[in-house]
mmCIF file of C-alpha atoms in Angstrom:
data_model
loop_
_atom_site.group_PDB
_atom_site.id
_atom_site.type_symbol
_atom_site.label_atom_id
_atom_site.label_comp_id
_atom_site.label_asym_id
_atom_site.label_seq_id
_atom_site.Cartn_x
_atom_site.Cartn_y
_atom_site.Cartn_z
ATOM 1 C CA MET A 124 57.199 0.421 -13.869
ATOM 2 C CA PRO A 125 56.854 3.414 -15.933
ATOM 3 C CA SER A 126 59.128 6.800 -15.621
ATOM 4 C CA SER A 127 57.710 9.370 -13.763
ATOM 5 C CA ASN A 128 59.308 11.484 -16.232
ATOM 6 C CA LYS A 129 56.802 10.462 -18.769
ATOM 7 C CA ARG A 130 55.241 12.804 -20.743
ATOM 8 C CA GLY A 131 51.848 12.579 -22.376
ATOM 9 C CA ALA A 132 49.207 14.849 -23.795
ATOM 10 C CA ASN A 133 48.965 18.715 -22.447
ATOM 11 C CA TRP A 134 46.277 18.769 -19.365
ATOM 12 C CA LEU A 135 43.119 20.947 -20.118
ATOM 13 C CA THR A 136 41.072 22.662 -17.332
ATOM 14 C CA GLU A 137 38.178 19.997 -17.546
ATOM 15 C CA GLU A 138 40.632 17.427 -16.868
ATOM 16 C CA ASP A 139 42.292 18.807 -13.885
ATOM 17 C CA LYS A 140 38.695 18.880 -12.627
ATOM 18 C CA GLN A 141 37.901 15.249 -13.363
ATOM 19 C CA LEU A 142 41.467 14.635 -12.041
ATOM 20 C CA ALA A 143 40.321 16.279 -8.528
ATOM 21 C CA LYS A 144 37.335 14.323 -8.353
ATOM 22 C CA SER A 145 39.035 11.053 -8.530
ATOM 23 C CA TRP A 146 41.664 12.111 -5.915
ATOM 24 C CA LEU A 147 39.126 13.215 -3.929
ATOM 25 C CA LYS A 148 36.697 10.496 -4.355
ATOM 26 C CA ILE A 149 39.776 7.786 -3.302
ATOM 27 C CA THR A 150 40.853 9.849 -0.506
ATOM 28 C CA GLU A 151 37.468 9.685 1.216
ATOM 29 C CA ASP A 152 37.511 5.838 1.195
ATOM 30 C CA PRO A 153 37.805 4.619 5.120
ATOM 31 C CA ILE A 154 38.650 1.380 4.182
ATOM 32 C CA LYS A 155 40.840 0.617 0.795
ATOM 33 C CA SER A 156 42.796 3.635 1.177
ATOM 34 C CA THR A 157 44.180 2.848 4.599
ATOM 35 C CA GLY A 158 47.504 1.289 4.343
ATOM 36 C CA GLN A 159 48.201 1.318 0.461
ATOM 37 C CA LYS A 160 51.404 2.103 -1.327
ATOM 38 C CA LYS A 161 51.653 5.338 -3.574
ATOM 39 C CA GLU A 162 51.851 3.391 -7.056
ATOM 40 C CA ASP A 163 48.383 1.568 -5.781
ATOM 41 C CA PHE A 164 46.612 4.585 -4.313
ATOM 42 C CA PHE A 165 47.425 6.452 -7.494
ATOM 43 C CA LYS A 166 46.616 3.570 -9.939
ATOM 44 C CA ARG A 167 43.139 3.578 -8.254
ATOM 45 C CA VAL A 168 42.739 7.162 -9.387
ATOM 46 C CA ALA A 169 44.118 6.687 -12.778
ATOM 47 C CA GLU A 170 41.245 4.243 -13.301
ATOM 48 C CA ASP A 171 38.286 6.383 -11.838
ATOM 49 C CA TYR A 172 39.633 9.279 -13.679
ATOM 50 C CA ASN A 173 40.023 7.098 -16.974
ATOM 51 C CA ARG A 174 36.456 6.281 -16.621
ATOM 52 C CA TYR A 175 34.867 9.366 -16.104
ATOM 53 C CA ALA A 176 37.205 11.852 -18.149
ATOM 54 C CA GLY A 177 36.313 10.797 -21.992
ATOM 55 C CA THR A 178 39.684 12.140 -23.381
ATOM 56 C CA VAL A 179 43.087 10.818 -23.562
ATOM 57 C CA GLU A 180 43.554 8.025 -21.519
ATOM 58 C CA ARG A 181 46.596 8.364 -18.734
ATOM 59 C CA ASP A 182 48.403 5.835 -16.804
ATOM 60 C CA TRP A 183 49.009 6.295 -13.039
ATOM 61 C CA THR A 184 52.065 8.119 -13.440
ATOM 62 C CA GLN A 185 51.131 11.077 -15.403
ATOM 63 C CA VAL A 186 48.253 11.082 -12.774
ATOM 64 C CA MET A 187 50.821 11.225 -9.884
ATOM 65 C CA ASN A 188 52.883 14.152 -11.937
ATOM 66 C CA ARG A 189 49.871 16.179 -12.871
ATOM 67 C CA TRP A 190 48.194 15.726 -9.158
ATOM 68 C CA THR A 191 51.463 16.724 -7.871
ATOM 69 C CA ILE A 192 51.358 20.228 -9.823
ATOM 70 C CA VAL A 193 47.959 21.054 -9.349
ATOM 71 C CA GLN A 194 48.145 20.317 -5.661
ATOM 72 C CA LYS A 195 51.307 22.406 -5.145
ATOM 73 C CA ALA A 196 49.145 25.496 -6.933
ATOM 74 C CA SER A 197 46.107 24.919 -5.509
ATOM 75 C CA LEU A 198 47.751 24.748 -1.836
ATOM 76 C CA LYS A 199 49.588 28.232 -2.469
ATOM 77 C CA PHE A 200 46.341 29.728 -3.791
ATOM 78 C CA ALA A 201 44.144 28.327 -1.206
ATOM 79 C CA ALA A 202 46.424 30.230 1.506
ATOM 80 C CA ILE A 203 46.390 33.651 -0.606
ATOM 81 C CA TYR A 204 42.405 32.931 -0.500
ATOM 82 C CA MET A 205 42.158 32.472 3.265
ATOM 83 C CA LYS A 206 44.475 35.463 3.966
ATOM 84 C CA LEU A 207 42.537 37.669 1.894
ATOM 85 C CA GLU A 208 39.391 36.374 3.143
ATOM 86 C CA GLY A 209 39.744 37.150 6.501
ATOM 87 C CA ASN A 210 40.456 40.854 5.405
ATOM 88 C CA ARG A 211 37.567 40.912 2.997
ATOM 89 C CA PRO A 212 36.208 44.250 3.129
ATOM 90 C CA SER A 213 32.359 44.475 3.737
ATOM 91 C CA GLY A 214 30.164 43.653 0.594
ATOM 92 C CA THR A 215 32.441 42.323 -1.312
ATOM 93 C CA VAL A 216 31.349 39.348 -3.656
ATOM 94 C CA LEU A 217 33.630 36.264 -3.994
ATOM 95 C CA GLY A 218 34.036 37.200 -7.894
ATOM 96 C CA ASP A 219 35.851 40.554 -6.637
ATOM 97 C CA LEU A 220 37.658 38.386 -4.143
ATOM 98 C CA LEU A 221 39.361 35.812 -6.795
ATOM 99 C CA ARG A 222 40.431 38.694 -8.191
ATOM 100 C CA ASP A 223 42.508 40.021 -6.355
ATOM 101 C CA ILE A 224 43.574 36.067 -5.451
ATOM 102 C CA LYS A 225 44.620 35.594 -8.743
ATOM 103 C CA LYS A 226 46.455 38.612 -8.907
ATOM 104 C CA GLU A 227 48.496 38.079 -5.690
ATOM 105 C CA PHE A 228 49.252 34.367 -6.967
ATOM 106 C CA ARG A 229 50.516 35.807 -10.119
ATOM 107 C CA GLU A 230 52.894 38.458 -8.372
ATOM 108 C CA GLN A 231 54.466 35.567 -6.366
ATOM 109 C CA GLU A 232 54.572 32.986 -8.734
ATOM 110 C CA GLY A 233 54.686 34.850 -11.802
ATOM 111 C CA LYS A 234 52.133 32.911 -13.547
ATOM 112 C CA GLN A 235 48.832 32.589 -13.782
ATOM 113 C CA PHE A 236 46.586 30.326 -11.467
ATOM 114 C CA VAL A 237 45.068 27.877 -14.109
ATOM 115 C CA HIS A 238 43.915 25.188 -11.792
ATOM 116 C CA LYS A 239 40.843 27.120 -10.211
ATOM 117 C CA LEU A 240 38.107 24.584 -11.405
ATOM 118 C CA ALA A 241 40.188 21.651 -9.581
ATOM 119 C CA TRP A 242 40.569 23.837 -6.644
ATOM 120 C CA MET A 243 36.714 24.622 -6.345
ATOM 121 C CA VAL A 244 36.148 20.880 -6.396
ATOM 122 C CA VAL A 245 38.607 20.129 -3.155
ATOM 123 C CA LYS A 246 38.233 23.504 -1.458
ATOM 124 C CA ASP A 247 35.875 22.533 0.923
ATOM 125 C CA SER A 248 36.932 19.081 1.725
ATOM 126 C CA ASP A 249 38.275 18.225 4.812
ATOM 127 C CA LYS A 250 41.556 16.570 3.622
ATOM 128 C CA PHE A 251 42.245 19.440 1.807
ATOM 129 C CA LYS A 252 41.874 22.082 4.555
ATOM 130 C CA THR A 253 43.928 19.559 6.573
ATOM 131 C CA LEU A 254 46.955 19.901 3.645
ATOM 132 C CA ILE A 255 46.508 23.618 4.397
ATOM 133 C CA GLN A 256 46.594 23.311 7.935
ATOM 134 C CA ASN A 257 50.133 21.380 7.982
ATOM 135 C CA ARG A 258 51.672 22.949 4.957
ATOM 136 C CA GLY A 259 53.011 25.505 7.132
ATOM 137 C CA SER A 260 52.383 29.345 7.693
ATOM 138 C CA ASN A 261 52.204 31.898 5.116
ATOM 139 C CA ASN A 262 55.985 32.657 5.300
ATOM 140 C CA GLN A 263 56.281 28.781 3.813
ATOM 141 C CA GLN A 264 54.615 29.114 0.480
ATOM 142 C CA ALA A 265 57.804 29.213 -1.287
ATOM 143 C CA THR A 266 58.058 25.496 0.062
ATOM 144 C CA SER A 267 57.443 22.519 -2.670
ATOM 145 C CA PRO A 268 55.208 20.245 -1.480
ATOM 146 C CA ILE A 269 54.998 16.694 -2.931
ATOM 147 C CA THR A 270 52.886 14.068 -2.475
ATOM 148 C CA ALA A 271 54.016 10.538 -1.006
ATOM 149 C CA LEU A 272 52.315 7.393 0.138
ATOM 150 C CA THR A 273 53.090 5.263 3.177
ATOM 151 C CA PRO A 274 51.165 2.516 4.366
ATOM 152 C CA SER A 275 50.644 4.541 7.485
ATOM 153 C CA THR A 276 49.489 7.341 5.948
ATOM 154 C CA PRO A 277 47.725 9.963 8.207
ATOM 155 C CA ALA A 278 43.735 10.790 7.415
ATOM 156 C CA VAL A 279 41.115 13.610 8.700
ATOM 157 C CA THR A 280 39.498 12.392 11.685
ATOM 158 C CA GLY A 281 36.593 10.128 10.421
ATOM 159 C CA GLU A 282 37.943 9.168 6.896
ATOM 160 C CA SER A 283 41.162 7.214 6.019
ATOM 161 C CA GLN A 284 43.442 9.100 3.564
ATOM 162 C CA THR A 285 46.448 8.264 1.421
ATOM 163 C CA ASN A 286 47.994 11.354 0.900
ATOM 164 C CA THR A 287 50.610 13.846 3.016
ATOM 165 C CA VAL A 288 52.616 16.715 2.242
ATOM 166 C CA VAL A 289 56.296 16.901 2.711
ATOM 167 C CA SER A 290 56.834 20.466 2.876
ATOM 168 C CA ILE A 291 61.263 21.604 2.988
ATOM 169 C CA GLY A 292 61.730 23.197 6.199
ATOM 170 C CA SER A 293 58.039 22.082 7.605
ATOM 171 C CA ASN A 294 58.011 20.277 10.791
ATOM 172 C CA THR A 295 54.844 19.763 10.937
ATOM 173 C CA SER A 296 53.037 16.318 10.685
ATOM 174 C CA TYR A 297 49.880 14.491 10.739
ATOM 175 C CA ASN A 298 47.940 12.961 13.804
ATOM 176 C CA ARG A 299 47.687 9.176 13.777
ATOM 177 C CA PRO A 300 44.176 8.345 12.183
ATOM 178 C CA PRO A 301 41.942 5.520 13.096
ATOM 179 C CA GLY A 302 43.169 2.310 12.328
ATOM 180 C CA VAL A 303 40.886 0.203 9.988
ATOM 181 C CA HIS A 304 39.362 -1.964 12.674
ATOM 182 C CA MET A 305 38.148 0.776 14.693
ATOM 183 C CA VAL A 306 36.753 1.974 11.197
ATOM 184 C CA LYS A 307 34.993 -1.149 10.557
ATOM 185 C CA ARG A 308 33.473 -1.175 14.269
ATOM 186 C CA ALA A 309 32.322 2.366 13.839
ATOM 187 C CA MET A 310 30.901 1.408 10.538
ATOM 188 C CA LYS A 311 28.911 -1.513 12.240
ATOM 189 C CA GLU A 312 27.998 0.629 15.128
ATOM 190 C CA GLU A 313 26.892 2.999 12.854
ATOM 191 C CA HIS A 314 24.855 0.326 11.072
ATOM 192 C CA PHE A 315 23.188 -1.216 13.748
ATOM 193 C CA ASN A 316 22.068 1.896 15.092
ATOM 194 C CA ALA A 317 20.387 2.453 11.549
ATOM 195 C CA LYS A 318 18.903 -0.898 11.648
ATOM 196 C CA LYS A 319 17.646 0.058 15.247
ATOM 197 C CA ILE A 320 16.493 3.317 14.243
ATOM 198 C CA LYS A 321 14.812 1.796 11.364
ATOM 199 C CA VAL A 322 12.755 -1.013 13.556
ATOM 200 C CA MET A 323 11.891 1.559 16.128
ATOM 201 C CA THR A 324 10.664 3.826 13.043
ATOM 202 C CA ASP A 325 8.823 0.534 11.660
ATOM 203 C CA ARG A 326 7.370 -0.137 14.898
ATOM 204 C CA SER A 327 5.972 3.801 15.352
ATOM 205 C CA SER A 328 4.550 3.917 12.050
ATOM 206 C CA ASP A 329 2.412 0.592 12.609
ATOM 207 C CA TYR A 330 1.711 2.079 15.723
ATOM 208 C CA ARG A 331 0.451 4.624 14.455
ATOM 209 C CA ASP A 332 -1.362 2.641 11.587
ATOM 210 C CA ARG A 333 -3.346 0.986 14.136
ATOM 211 C CA THR A 334 -4.286 3.479 16.301
ATOM 212 C CA LEU A 335 -5.641 5.163 12.803
ATOM 213 C CA ALA A 336 -7.763 2.310 11.846
ATOM 214 C CA MET A 337 -8.651 1.699 15.561
ATOM 215 C CA GLN A 338 -10.168 5.248 16.022
ATOM 216 C CA LYS A 339 -11.831 5.004 12.099
ATOM 217 C CA THR A 340 -13.091 1.867 13.218
ATOM 218 C CA ASN A 341 -14.776 3.429 16.373
ATOM 219 C CA GLU A 342 -15.697 6.923 13.758
ATOM 220 C CA ILE A 343 -17.757 3.835 11.939
ATOM 221 C CA ARG A 344 -19.712 2.487 14.988
ATOM 222 C CA GLN A 345 -20.479 5.773 16.243
ATOM 223 C CA GLN A 346 -22.094 6.634 12.666
ATOM 224 C CA VAL A 347 -23.875 3.260 12.632
ATOM 225 C CA ALA A 348 -25.012 3.321 15.955
ATOM 226 C CA LYS A 349 -26.480 7.108 15.600
ATOM 227 C CA ALA A 350 -28.034 5.557 11.984
ATOM 228 C CA GLU A 351 -29.865 3.071 14.038
ATOM 229 C CA GLU A 352 -30.921 5.422 16.628
ATOM 230 C CA SER A 353 -32.177 7.800 13.930
ATOM 231 C CA THR A 354 -34.171 4.929 12.233
ATOM 232 C CA TRP A 355 -35.808 3.585 15.576
ATOM 233 C CA LYS A 356 -36.964 7.089 15.903
ATOM 234 C CA SER A 357 -38.104 7.416 12.299
ATOM 235 C CA CYS A 358 -40.025 4.180 12.728
ATOM 236 C CA ALA A 359 -41.329 5.076 16.448
ATOM 237 C CA SER A 360 -43.214 8.386 14.719
ATOM 238 C CA ILE A 361 -44.469 6.692 11.741
ATOM 239 C CA LEU A 362 -45.946 4.327 14.073
ATOM 240 C CA GLU A 363 -47.390 7.132 16.248
ATOM 241 C CA ASP A 364 -48.556 9.098 13.005
ATOM 242 C CA LEU A 365 -50.328 5.708 11.884
ATOM 243 C CA GLN A 366 -52.348 5.006 14.927
ATOM 244 C CA GLU A 367 -53.554 8.662 15.334
ATOM 245 C CA GLU A 368 -54.430 8.396 11.529
ATOM 246 C CA ILE A 369 -56.490 5.157 12.313
ATOM 247 C CA LYS A 370 -58.376 6.603 15.151
ATOM 248 C CA GLU A 371 -58.667 9.641 12.971
ATOM 249 C CA LYS A 372 -60.556 7.385 10.710
ATOM 250 C CA ARG A 373 -62.168 5.503 12.772
ATOM 251 C CA ARG A 374 -64.348 8.444 14.435
ATOM 252 C CA CYS A 375 -64.608 10.193 11.005
ATOM 253 C CA ALA A 376 -66.437 6.464 9.951
ATOM 254 C CA GLU A 377 -68.019 6.699 12.978
ATOM 255 C CA GLU A 378 -69.642 10.324 12.640
ATOM 256 C CA LYS A 379 -70.318 9.240 8.860
ATOM 257 C CA ALA A 380 -72.947 6.457 10.411
ATOM 258 C CA LYS A 381 -74.222 8.113 12.528
ATOM 259 C CA LYS A 382 -74.866 11.002 10.246
ATOM 260 C CA ALA A 383 -76.043 8.446 7.482
ATOM 261 C CA GLU A 384 -78.902 6.686 9.896
ATOM 262 C CA ALA A 385 -80.225 10.166 10.914
ATOM 263 C CA SER A 386 -80.687 11.102 7.290
ATOM 264 C CA THR A 387 -82.545 7.645 6.819
ATOM 265 C CA ASN A 388 -84.946 7.872 9.652
ATOM 266 C CA MET A 389 -85.642 11.335 8.548
ATOM 267 C CA CYS A 390 -86.201 10.224 4.953
ATOM 268 C CA ASN A 391 -88.242 7.836 6.162
ATOM 269 C CA GLN A 392 -90.689 10.497 7.864
ATOM 270 C CA HIS A 393 -91.023 12.258 5.156
ATOM 271 C CA THR A 394 -91.347 9.625 2.413
ATOM 272 C CA HIS A 395 -94.518 7.628 4.437
ATOM 273 C CA PRO A 396 -96.923 9.860 6.665
ATOM 274 C CA ALA A 397 -100.075 8.425 5.167
ATOM 275 C CA GLU A 398 -99.084 4.994 6.431
ATOM 276 C CA SER A 399 -98.429 6.466 9.680
ATOM 277 C CA LEU A 400 -101.683 7.909 10.271
ATOM 278 C CA HIS A 401 -103.551 5.008 8.961
ATOM 279 C CA ALA A 402 -101.664 2.680 11.603
ATOM 280 C CA ASP A 403 -103.482 5.163 13.787
ATOM 281 C CA ASP A 404 -107.084 4.856 12.427
ATOM 282 C CA ASN A 405 -106.699 1.212 12.664
ATOM 283 C CA GLU A 406 -105.303 1.282 16.256
ATOM 284 C CA ASP A 407 -108.963 3.449 16.893
ATOM 285 C CA ILE A 408 -111.248 0.928 15.204
ATOM 286 C CA ASN A 409 -109.817 -2.189 16.880
ATOM 287 C CA GLN A 410 -110.585 -0.360 20.462
ATOM 288 C CA ASP A 411 -114.125 0.352 19.396
ATOM 289 C CA GLU A 412 -114.374 -3.320 18.063
ATOM 290 C CA ASP A 413 -113.323 -4.703 21.025
ATOM 291 C CA ILE A 414 -115.477 -2.370 23.455
ATOM 292 C CA ASN A 415 -118.718 -3.357 21.156
ATOM 293 C CA GLN A 416 -117.417 -6.921 21.454
ATOM 294 C CA ASN A 417 -117.668 -6.415 25.253
ATOM 295 C CA ALA A 418 -121.181 -4.986 25.492
ATOM 296 C CA ASP A 419 -122.706 -7.802 23.310
ATOM 297 C CA HIS A 420 -120.854 -10.059 25.511
ATOM 298 C CA SER A 421 -122.559 -8.297 27.978
ATOM 299 C CA GLU A 422 -126.057 -7.990 26.661
ATOM 300 C CA TYR A 423 -126.014 -11.826 25.807
ATOM 301 C CA SER A 424 -124.868 -12.691 29.375
ATOM 302 C CA ASN A 425 -128.106 -10.402 30.759
ATOM 303 C CA ASP A 426 -130.379 -12.832 28.625
ATOM 304 C CA ASN A 427 -129.559 -15.814 28.939
ATOM 305 C CA ASN A 428 -129.895 -15.063 32.933
ATOM 306 C CA GLY A 429 -133.161 -14.211 32.617
ATOM 307 C CA ASP A 430 -134.803 -17.068 30.467
ATOM 308 C CA ASN A 431 -132.987 -19.396 32.976
ATOM 309 C CA GLU A 432 -134.464 -17.710 35.448
ATOM 310 C CA GLU A 433 -137.662 -18.157 33.846
ATOM 311 C CA ASP A 434 -137.520 -21.719 33.059
ATOM 312 C CA PHE A 435 -136.764 -22.153 37.063
ATOM 313 C CA ILE A 436 -139.793 -20.588 38.292
ATOM 314 C CA ASP A 437 -141.998 -22.642 35.894
ATOM 315 C CA PRO A 438 -141.701 -25.756 37.423
ATOM 316 C CA ILE A 439 -142.373 -24.476 40.803
ATOM 317 C CA LEU A 440 -145.831 -22.899 39.706
ATOM 318 C CA TYR A 441 -147.045 -26.078 38.313
#
């Protein structure tokens, strides 16, 4: 095992920031972080740090020692921050507040606070807030918190953490967190609920789609029915117009025929008036001839009667 006193290259503020990110990431793992030893925990932190830092590679002991320093200073700074924030005058901005916190930190510790970037990463996390609460009251700020890991490391509710702070002169302790099986069961229930919600959402979406499709179909049918009704009305109107047109044409044709016949008769009368008179004369002549013929026939009959009478008398006389 590497010595805990092993020193490496000086740490930069950006490296402290990445160290805080890696520490927070590993502590927020609710499955793997529960019940592991200190060495295993910081090996995972070091592995994550070296993956993203992009600077000098650090082993787990260097990471552990550096985080102990960063955490100690950040907890003190956070305690001052909480105290001053509660008494912050109205209208004071965060920049003014941080300036006052740094000033008081320097007065208490005799040095500057150089871990602002790391503190900004972890200050709002549940784990770091729990560390602040368990650190004790403000009169215990001079104690030396030492990071330690045990198989039964406590954590914040809903998370399984791996660190605990042991403060000299502090009797505070953590409540035992949920076990691994409880966490896994909660995760299974959450997964089941998520699947159930997804199924219900999909069904609701399908029902909505079917409803929209039915509405669209009904709209199309209504449009088709209206179009058919309009077509029938148009056809009926056209048929009525055709019938009226046919009647009108027939009436016009009859009137034209009558006018043509009347015109023809008038033309005939004006064109052959002599023939009409000649026909009347012929009729009169025929009547005269009939009269004459009747008269001749009458005379002839009388003559014959006289002759016969003479012939009849003569034989008697003789």
